CSV table of C-alpha atoms and ligand atoms in Angstrom, one decimal:
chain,number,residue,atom,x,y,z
A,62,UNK,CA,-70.7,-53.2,-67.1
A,63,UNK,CA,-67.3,-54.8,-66.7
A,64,UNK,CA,-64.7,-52.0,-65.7
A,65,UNK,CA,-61.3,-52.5,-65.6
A,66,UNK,CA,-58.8,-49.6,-64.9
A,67,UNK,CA,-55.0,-48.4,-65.4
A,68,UNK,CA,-54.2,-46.6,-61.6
A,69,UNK,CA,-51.4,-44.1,-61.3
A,70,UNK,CA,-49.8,-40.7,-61.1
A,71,UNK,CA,-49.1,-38.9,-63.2
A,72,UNK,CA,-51.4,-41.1,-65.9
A,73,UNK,CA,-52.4,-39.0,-68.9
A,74,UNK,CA,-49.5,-40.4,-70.9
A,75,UNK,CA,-50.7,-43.8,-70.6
A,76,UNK,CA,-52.2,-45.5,-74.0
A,77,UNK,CA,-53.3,-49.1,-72.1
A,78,UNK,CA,-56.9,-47.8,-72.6
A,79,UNK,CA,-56.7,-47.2,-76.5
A,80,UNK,CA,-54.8,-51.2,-76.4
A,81,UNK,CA,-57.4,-52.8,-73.9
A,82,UNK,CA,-60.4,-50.8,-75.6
A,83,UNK,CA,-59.1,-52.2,-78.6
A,84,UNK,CA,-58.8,-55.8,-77.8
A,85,UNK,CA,-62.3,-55.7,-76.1
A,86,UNK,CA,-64.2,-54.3,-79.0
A,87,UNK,CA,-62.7,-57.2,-81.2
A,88,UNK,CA,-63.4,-59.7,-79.1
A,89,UNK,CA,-67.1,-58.7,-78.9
A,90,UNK,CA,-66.6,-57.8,-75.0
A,91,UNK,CA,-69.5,-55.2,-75.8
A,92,UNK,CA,-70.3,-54.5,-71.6
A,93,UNK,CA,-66.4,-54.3,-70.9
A,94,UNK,CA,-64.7,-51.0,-70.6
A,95,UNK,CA,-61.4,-49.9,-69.5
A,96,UNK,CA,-60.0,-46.5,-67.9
A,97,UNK,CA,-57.4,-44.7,-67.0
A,98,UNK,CA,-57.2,-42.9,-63.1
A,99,UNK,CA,-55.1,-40.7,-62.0
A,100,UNK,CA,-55.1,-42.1,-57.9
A,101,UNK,CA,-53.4,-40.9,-55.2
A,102,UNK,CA,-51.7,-43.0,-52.0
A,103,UNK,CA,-54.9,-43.3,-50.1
A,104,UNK,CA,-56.9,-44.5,-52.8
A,105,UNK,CA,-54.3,-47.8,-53.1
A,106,UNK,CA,-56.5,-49.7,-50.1
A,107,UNK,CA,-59.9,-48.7,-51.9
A,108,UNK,CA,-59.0,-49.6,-55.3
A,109,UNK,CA,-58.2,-53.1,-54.2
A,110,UNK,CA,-61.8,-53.3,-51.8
A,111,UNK,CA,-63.7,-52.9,-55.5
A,112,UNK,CA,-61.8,-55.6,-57.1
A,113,UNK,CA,-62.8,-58.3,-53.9
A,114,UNK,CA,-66.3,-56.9,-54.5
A,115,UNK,CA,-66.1,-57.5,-58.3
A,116,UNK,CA,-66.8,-53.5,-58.4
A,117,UNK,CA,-64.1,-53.6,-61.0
A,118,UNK,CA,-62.9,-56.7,-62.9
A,119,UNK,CA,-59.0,-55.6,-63.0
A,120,UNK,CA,-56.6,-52.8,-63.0
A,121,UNK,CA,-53.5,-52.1,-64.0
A,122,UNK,CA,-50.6,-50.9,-61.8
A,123,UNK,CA,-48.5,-48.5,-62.6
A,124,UNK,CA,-45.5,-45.8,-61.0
A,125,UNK,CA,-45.9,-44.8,-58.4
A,126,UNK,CA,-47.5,-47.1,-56.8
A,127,UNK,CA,-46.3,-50.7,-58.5
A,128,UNK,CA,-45.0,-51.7,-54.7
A,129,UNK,CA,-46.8,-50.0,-52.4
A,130,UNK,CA,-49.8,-51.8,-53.8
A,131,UNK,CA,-48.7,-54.6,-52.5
A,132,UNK,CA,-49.0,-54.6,-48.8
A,133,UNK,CA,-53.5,-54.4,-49.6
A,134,UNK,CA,-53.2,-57.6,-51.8
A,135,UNK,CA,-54.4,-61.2,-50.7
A,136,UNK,CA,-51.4,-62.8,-52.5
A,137,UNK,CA,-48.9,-62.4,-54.9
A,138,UNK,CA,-47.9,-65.2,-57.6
A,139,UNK,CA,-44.7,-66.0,-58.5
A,140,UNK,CA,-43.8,-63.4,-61.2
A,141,UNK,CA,-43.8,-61.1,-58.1
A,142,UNK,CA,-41.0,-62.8,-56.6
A,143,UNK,CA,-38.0,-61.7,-58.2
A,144,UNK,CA,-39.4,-58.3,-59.4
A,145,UNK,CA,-41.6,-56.9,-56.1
A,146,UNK,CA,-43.5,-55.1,-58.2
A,147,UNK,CA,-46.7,-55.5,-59.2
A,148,UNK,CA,-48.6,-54.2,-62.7
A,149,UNK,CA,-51.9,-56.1,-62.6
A,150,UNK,CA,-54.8,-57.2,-59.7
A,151,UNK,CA,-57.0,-59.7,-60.8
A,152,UNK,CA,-60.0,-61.3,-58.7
A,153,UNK,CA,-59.3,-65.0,-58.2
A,154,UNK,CA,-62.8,-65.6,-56.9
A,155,UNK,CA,-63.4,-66.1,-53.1
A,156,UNK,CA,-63.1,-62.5,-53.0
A,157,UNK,CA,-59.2,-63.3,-53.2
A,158,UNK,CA,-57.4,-60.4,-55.2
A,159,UNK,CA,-53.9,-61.8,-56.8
A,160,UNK,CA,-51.0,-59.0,-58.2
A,161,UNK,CA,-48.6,-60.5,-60.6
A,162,UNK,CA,-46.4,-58.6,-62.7
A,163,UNK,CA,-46.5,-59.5,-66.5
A,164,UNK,CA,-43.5,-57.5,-67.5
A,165,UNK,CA,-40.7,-60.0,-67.7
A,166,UNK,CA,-43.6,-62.4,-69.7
A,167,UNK,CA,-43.8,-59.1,-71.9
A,168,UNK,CA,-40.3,-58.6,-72.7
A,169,UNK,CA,-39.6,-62.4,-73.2
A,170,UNK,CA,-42.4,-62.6,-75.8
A,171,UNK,CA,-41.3,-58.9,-77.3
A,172,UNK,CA,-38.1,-61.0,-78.4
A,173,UNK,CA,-40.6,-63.5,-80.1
A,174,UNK,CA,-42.4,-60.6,-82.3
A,175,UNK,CA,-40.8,-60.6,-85.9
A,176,UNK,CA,-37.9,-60.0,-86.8
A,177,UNK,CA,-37.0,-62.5,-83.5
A,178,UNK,CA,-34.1,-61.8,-81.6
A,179,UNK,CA,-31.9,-64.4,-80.2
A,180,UNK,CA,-30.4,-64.1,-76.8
A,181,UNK,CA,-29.2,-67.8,-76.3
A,182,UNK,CA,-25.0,-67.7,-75.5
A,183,UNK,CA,-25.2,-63.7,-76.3
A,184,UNK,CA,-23.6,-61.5,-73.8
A,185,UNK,CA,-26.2,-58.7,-72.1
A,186,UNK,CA,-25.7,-55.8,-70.8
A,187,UNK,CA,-28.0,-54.3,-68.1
A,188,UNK,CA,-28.1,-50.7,-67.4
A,189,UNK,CA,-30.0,-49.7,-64.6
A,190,UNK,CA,-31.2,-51.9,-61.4
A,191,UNK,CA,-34.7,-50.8,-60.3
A,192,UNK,CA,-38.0,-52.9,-59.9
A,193,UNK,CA,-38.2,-53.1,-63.9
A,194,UNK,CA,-34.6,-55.0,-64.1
A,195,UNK,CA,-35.3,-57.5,-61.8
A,196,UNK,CA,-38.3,-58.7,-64.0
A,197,UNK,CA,-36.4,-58.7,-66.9
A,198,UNK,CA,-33.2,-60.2,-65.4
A,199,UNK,CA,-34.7,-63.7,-64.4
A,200,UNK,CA,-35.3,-64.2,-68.6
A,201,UNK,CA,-31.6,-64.1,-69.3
A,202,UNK,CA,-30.4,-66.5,-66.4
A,203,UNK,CA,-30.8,-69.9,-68.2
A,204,UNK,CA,-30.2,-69.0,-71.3
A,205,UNK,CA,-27.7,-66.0,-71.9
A,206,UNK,CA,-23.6,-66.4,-71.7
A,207,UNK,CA,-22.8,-63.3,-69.4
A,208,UNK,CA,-25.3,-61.1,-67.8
A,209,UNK,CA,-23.2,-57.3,-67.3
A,210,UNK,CA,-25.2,-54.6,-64.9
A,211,UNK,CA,-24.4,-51.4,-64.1
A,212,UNK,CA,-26.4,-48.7,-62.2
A,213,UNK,CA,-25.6,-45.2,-61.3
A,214,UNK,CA,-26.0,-46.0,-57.4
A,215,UNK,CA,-24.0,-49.0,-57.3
A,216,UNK,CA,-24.9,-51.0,-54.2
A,217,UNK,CA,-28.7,-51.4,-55.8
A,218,UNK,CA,-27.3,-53.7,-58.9
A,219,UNK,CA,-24.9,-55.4,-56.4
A,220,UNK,CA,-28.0,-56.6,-54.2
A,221,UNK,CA,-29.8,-57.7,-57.7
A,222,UNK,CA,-27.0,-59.7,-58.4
A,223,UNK,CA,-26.3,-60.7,-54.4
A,224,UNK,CA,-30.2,-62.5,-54.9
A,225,UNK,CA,-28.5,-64.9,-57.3
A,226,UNK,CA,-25.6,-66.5,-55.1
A,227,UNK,CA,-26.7,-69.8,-54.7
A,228,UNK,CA,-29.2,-70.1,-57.5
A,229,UNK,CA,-27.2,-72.1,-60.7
A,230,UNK,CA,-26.0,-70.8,-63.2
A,231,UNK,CA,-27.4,-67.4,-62.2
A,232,UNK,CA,-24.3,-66.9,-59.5
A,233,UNK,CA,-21.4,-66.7,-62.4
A,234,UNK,CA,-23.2,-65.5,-64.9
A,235,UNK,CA,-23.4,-61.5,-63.2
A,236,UNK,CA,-21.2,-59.1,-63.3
A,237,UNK,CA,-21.8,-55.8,-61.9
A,238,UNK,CA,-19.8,-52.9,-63.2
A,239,UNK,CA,-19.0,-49.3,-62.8
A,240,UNK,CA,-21.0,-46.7,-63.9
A,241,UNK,CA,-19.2,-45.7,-67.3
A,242,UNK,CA,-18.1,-48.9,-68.1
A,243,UNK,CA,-18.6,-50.7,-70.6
A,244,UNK,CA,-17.7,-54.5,-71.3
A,245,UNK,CA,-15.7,-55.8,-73.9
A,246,UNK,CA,-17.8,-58.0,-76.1
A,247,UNK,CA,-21.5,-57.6,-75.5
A,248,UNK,CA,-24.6,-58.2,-78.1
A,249,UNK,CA,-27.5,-56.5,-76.4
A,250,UNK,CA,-27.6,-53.8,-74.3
A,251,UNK,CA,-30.7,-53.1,-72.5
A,252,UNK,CA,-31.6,-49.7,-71.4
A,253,UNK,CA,-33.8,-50.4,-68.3
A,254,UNK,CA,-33.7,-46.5,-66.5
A,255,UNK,CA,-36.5,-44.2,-66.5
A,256,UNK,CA,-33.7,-41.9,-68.6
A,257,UNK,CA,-35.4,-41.2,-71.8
A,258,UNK,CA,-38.8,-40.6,-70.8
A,259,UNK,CA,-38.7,-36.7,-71.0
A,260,UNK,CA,-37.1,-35.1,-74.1
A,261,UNK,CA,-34.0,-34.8,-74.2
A,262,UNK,CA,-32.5,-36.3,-71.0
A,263,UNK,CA,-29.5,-38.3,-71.4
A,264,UNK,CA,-27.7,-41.2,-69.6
A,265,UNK,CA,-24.4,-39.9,-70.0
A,266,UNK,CA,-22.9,-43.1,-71.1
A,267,UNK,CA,-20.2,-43.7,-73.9
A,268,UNK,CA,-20.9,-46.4,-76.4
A,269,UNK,CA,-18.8,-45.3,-79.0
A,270,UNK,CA,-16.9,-48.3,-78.8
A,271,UNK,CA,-19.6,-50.3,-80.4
A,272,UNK,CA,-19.5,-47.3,-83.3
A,273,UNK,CA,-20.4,-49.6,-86.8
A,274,UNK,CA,-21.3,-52.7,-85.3
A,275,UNK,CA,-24.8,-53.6,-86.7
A,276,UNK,CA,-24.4,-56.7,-83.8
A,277,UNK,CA,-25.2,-54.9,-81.0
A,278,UNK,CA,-28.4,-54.1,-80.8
A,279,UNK,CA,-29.6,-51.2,-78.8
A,280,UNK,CA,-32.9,-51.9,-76.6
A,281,UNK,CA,-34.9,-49.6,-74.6
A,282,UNK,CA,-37.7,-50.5,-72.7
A,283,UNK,CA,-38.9,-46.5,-73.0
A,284,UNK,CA,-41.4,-46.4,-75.9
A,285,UNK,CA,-43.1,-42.8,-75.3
A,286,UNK,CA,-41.1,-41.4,-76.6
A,287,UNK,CA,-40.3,-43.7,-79.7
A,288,UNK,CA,-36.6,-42.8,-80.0
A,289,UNK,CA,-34.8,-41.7,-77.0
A,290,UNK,CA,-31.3,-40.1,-77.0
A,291,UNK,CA,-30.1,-43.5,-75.9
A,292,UNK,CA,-31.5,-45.4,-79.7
A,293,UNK,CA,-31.2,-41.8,-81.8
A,294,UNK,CA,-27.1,-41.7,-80.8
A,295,UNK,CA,-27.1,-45.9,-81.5
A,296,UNK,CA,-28.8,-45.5,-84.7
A,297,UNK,CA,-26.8,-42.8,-85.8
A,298,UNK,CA,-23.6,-44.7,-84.2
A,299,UNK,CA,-25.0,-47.3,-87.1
A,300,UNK,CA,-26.2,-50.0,-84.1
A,301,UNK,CA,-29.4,-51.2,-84.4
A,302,UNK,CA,-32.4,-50.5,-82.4
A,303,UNK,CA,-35.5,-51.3,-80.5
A,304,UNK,CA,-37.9,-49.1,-78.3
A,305,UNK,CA,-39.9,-50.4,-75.5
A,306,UNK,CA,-43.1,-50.7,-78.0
A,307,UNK,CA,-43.4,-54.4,-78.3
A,308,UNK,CA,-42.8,-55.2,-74.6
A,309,UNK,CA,-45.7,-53.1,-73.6
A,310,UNK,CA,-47.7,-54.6,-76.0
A,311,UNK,CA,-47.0,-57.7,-75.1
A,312,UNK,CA,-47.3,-56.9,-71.1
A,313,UNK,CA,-51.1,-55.6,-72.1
A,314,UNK,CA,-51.7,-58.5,-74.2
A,315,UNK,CA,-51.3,-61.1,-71.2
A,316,UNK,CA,-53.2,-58.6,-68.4
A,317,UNK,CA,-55.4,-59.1,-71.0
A,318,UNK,CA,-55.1,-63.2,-71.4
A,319,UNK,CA,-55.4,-63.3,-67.7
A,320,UNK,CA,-58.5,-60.7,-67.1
A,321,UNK,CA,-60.9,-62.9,-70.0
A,322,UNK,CA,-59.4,-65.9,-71.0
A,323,UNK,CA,-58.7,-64.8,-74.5
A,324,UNK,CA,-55.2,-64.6,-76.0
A,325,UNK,CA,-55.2,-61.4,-78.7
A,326,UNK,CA,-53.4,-61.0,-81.6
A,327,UNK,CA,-50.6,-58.1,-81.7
A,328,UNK,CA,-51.8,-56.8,-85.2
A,329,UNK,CA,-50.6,-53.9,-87.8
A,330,UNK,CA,-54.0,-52.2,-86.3
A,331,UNK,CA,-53.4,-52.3,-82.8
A,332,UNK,CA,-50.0,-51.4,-83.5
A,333,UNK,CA,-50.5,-48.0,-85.1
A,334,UNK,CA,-52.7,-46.8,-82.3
A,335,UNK,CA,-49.7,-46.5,-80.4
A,336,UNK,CA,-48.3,-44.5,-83.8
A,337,UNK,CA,-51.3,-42.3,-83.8
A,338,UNK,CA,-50.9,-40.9,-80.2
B,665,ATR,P1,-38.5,-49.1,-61.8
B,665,ATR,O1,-39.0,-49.9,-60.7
B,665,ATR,O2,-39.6,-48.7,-62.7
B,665,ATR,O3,-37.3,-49.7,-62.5
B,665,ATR,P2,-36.9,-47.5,-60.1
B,665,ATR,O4,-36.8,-48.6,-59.1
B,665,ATR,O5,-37.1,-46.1,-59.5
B,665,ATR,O6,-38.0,-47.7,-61.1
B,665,ATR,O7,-35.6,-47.5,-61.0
B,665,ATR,C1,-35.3,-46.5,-61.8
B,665,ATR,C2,-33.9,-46.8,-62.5
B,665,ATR,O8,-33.5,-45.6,-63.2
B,665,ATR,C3,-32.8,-47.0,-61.5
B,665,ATR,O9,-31.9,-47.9,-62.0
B,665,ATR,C4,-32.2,-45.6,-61.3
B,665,ATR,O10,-30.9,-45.5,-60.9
B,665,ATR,P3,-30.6,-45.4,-59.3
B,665,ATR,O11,-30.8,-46.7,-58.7
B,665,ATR,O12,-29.2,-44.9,-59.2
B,665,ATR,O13,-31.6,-44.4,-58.8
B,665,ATR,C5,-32.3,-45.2,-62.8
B,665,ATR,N1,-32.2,-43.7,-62.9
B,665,ATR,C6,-33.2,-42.8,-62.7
B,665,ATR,N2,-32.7,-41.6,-63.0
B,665,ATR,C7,-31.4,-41.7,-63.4
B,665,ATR,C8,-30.4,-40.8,-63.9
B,665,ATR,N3,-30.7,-39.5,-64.0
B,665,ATR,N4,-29.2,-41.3,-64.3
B,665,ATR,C9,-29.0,-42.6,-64.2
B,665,ATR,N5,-29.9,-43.5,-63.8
B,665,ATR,C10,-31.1,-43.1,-63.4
């Protein structure tokens, strides 16, 4: 039996298992199964030991532990680098276990899924500056016009920015600003903070200044739950919206490519099994 696992704490939210299980039966992967563990700091070092010893075929990362996983790994590729996180092991053979991180490939592709959204010349704006942002941020460089972050403490989206300086065209295109700030003309505003998750929590920002504008679109990387006060007050303000659903399918969808070599298809089927929860 081929096991593969999600790791973290808490973990009972997490629907990866219903996606992976999903995937695995279609594809015919009849001795592959995949889990969810709820793991503990100590366990980080022993986790890892299984994969060199093909104990289990892959995991998933995910919080706490998406960086402190990463002082037990054998090496890191290069969607690591920017982010310092990581969300997935995989053996490379030679008992040689690799992390990589395939958020920022999952929210590139989310802006693939249909209706597409175009970021090309549009102006972004970042809120929040943790280990998810930096992921996300390295997408936007080339192609966006203006890259605006703001984060409640500051100093941590100045040093996201401050890892630009010297990299073209990255350097001019950020802009940190305050906390309660908003910029003048923006076309996608990216909610990246863990704000959202529980009920009824609230980031405290105004956006009525985008009230009526069916341009800006609203995008948060939360997708449990669906609507957080962040899309429910844009969609009322008549904005449009996005939740975090297609990014985390996509992020599954290339553990997955990476784990078996097959590339699966984001169907109406596996969709609703994140509807049925
Ligand atoms: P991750 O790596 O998953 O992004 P993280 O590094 O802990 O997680 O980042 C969490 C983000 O949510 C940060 O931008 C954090 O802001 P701070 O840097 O000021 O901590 C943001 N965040 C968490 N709780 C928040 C709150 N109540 N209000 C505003 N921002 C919050």
């Amino acid at each position: 039996m081929k096991k593969y696992l999600v790791i973290g704490n808490p973990i009972d939210h997490s629907l990866s298992p219903l996606i992976h299980n999903y995937w695995m039966k279609k594809h015919g992967l009849k001795d592959s199964v995949y889990e969810k563990r709820k793991v503990e700091e100590q366990d980080l070092e022993d986790i890892v030991n299984q994969v060199r010893n093909d104990e289990i075929a892959g995991v998933n990362v995910t919080l706490p532990f998406k960086k402190r996983i990463i002082p037990f790994l054998d090496s890191l590729d290069d969607t690591v680098t920017h982010s310092k996180t990581v969300n997935t092991l995989l053996n490379t053979g030679s008992k040689t276990v690799l992390g990589l991180n395939t958020d920022g490939m999952g929210f590139e592709r989310s802006f693939t899924m249909k209706p597409s959204i175009e970021y090309n010349g549009k102006n972004i704006f970042i809120i929040g500056a943790g280990g998810v942002t930096s992921s996300i941020l390295f997408s936007f460089i080339l192609n966006a016009n203006k890259i605006y972050i703001t984060n409640r403490t500051k100093k941590k989206a100045e040093q996201l920015r401050d890892e630009y300086i010297g990299i073209t065209p990255g350097e001019k295109k950020i802009e940190v600003i305050d906390w309660g700030e908003n910029p003048k003309i923006c076309d996608l505003i990216i909610n990246t903070t863990s704000v959202g998750l529980k009920n009824n929590e609230k980031l405290g920002l105004d956006f009525n200044k985008y009230e009526n504008n069916k341009n800006v679109l609203f995008y948060d990387l939360i997708y449990n739950p669906k609507e957080t006060n962040f899309l429910r007050d844009a969609r009322l303000r008549g904005n449009k919206t996005m939740n975090g659903e297609m990014m985390f399918l996509n992020q599954a969808l290339v553990s997955f490519e990476r784990w078996t070599g097959i590339s699966p298809q984001i169907d109406n089927e596996v969709i609703k099994l994140l509807d049925n929860d």
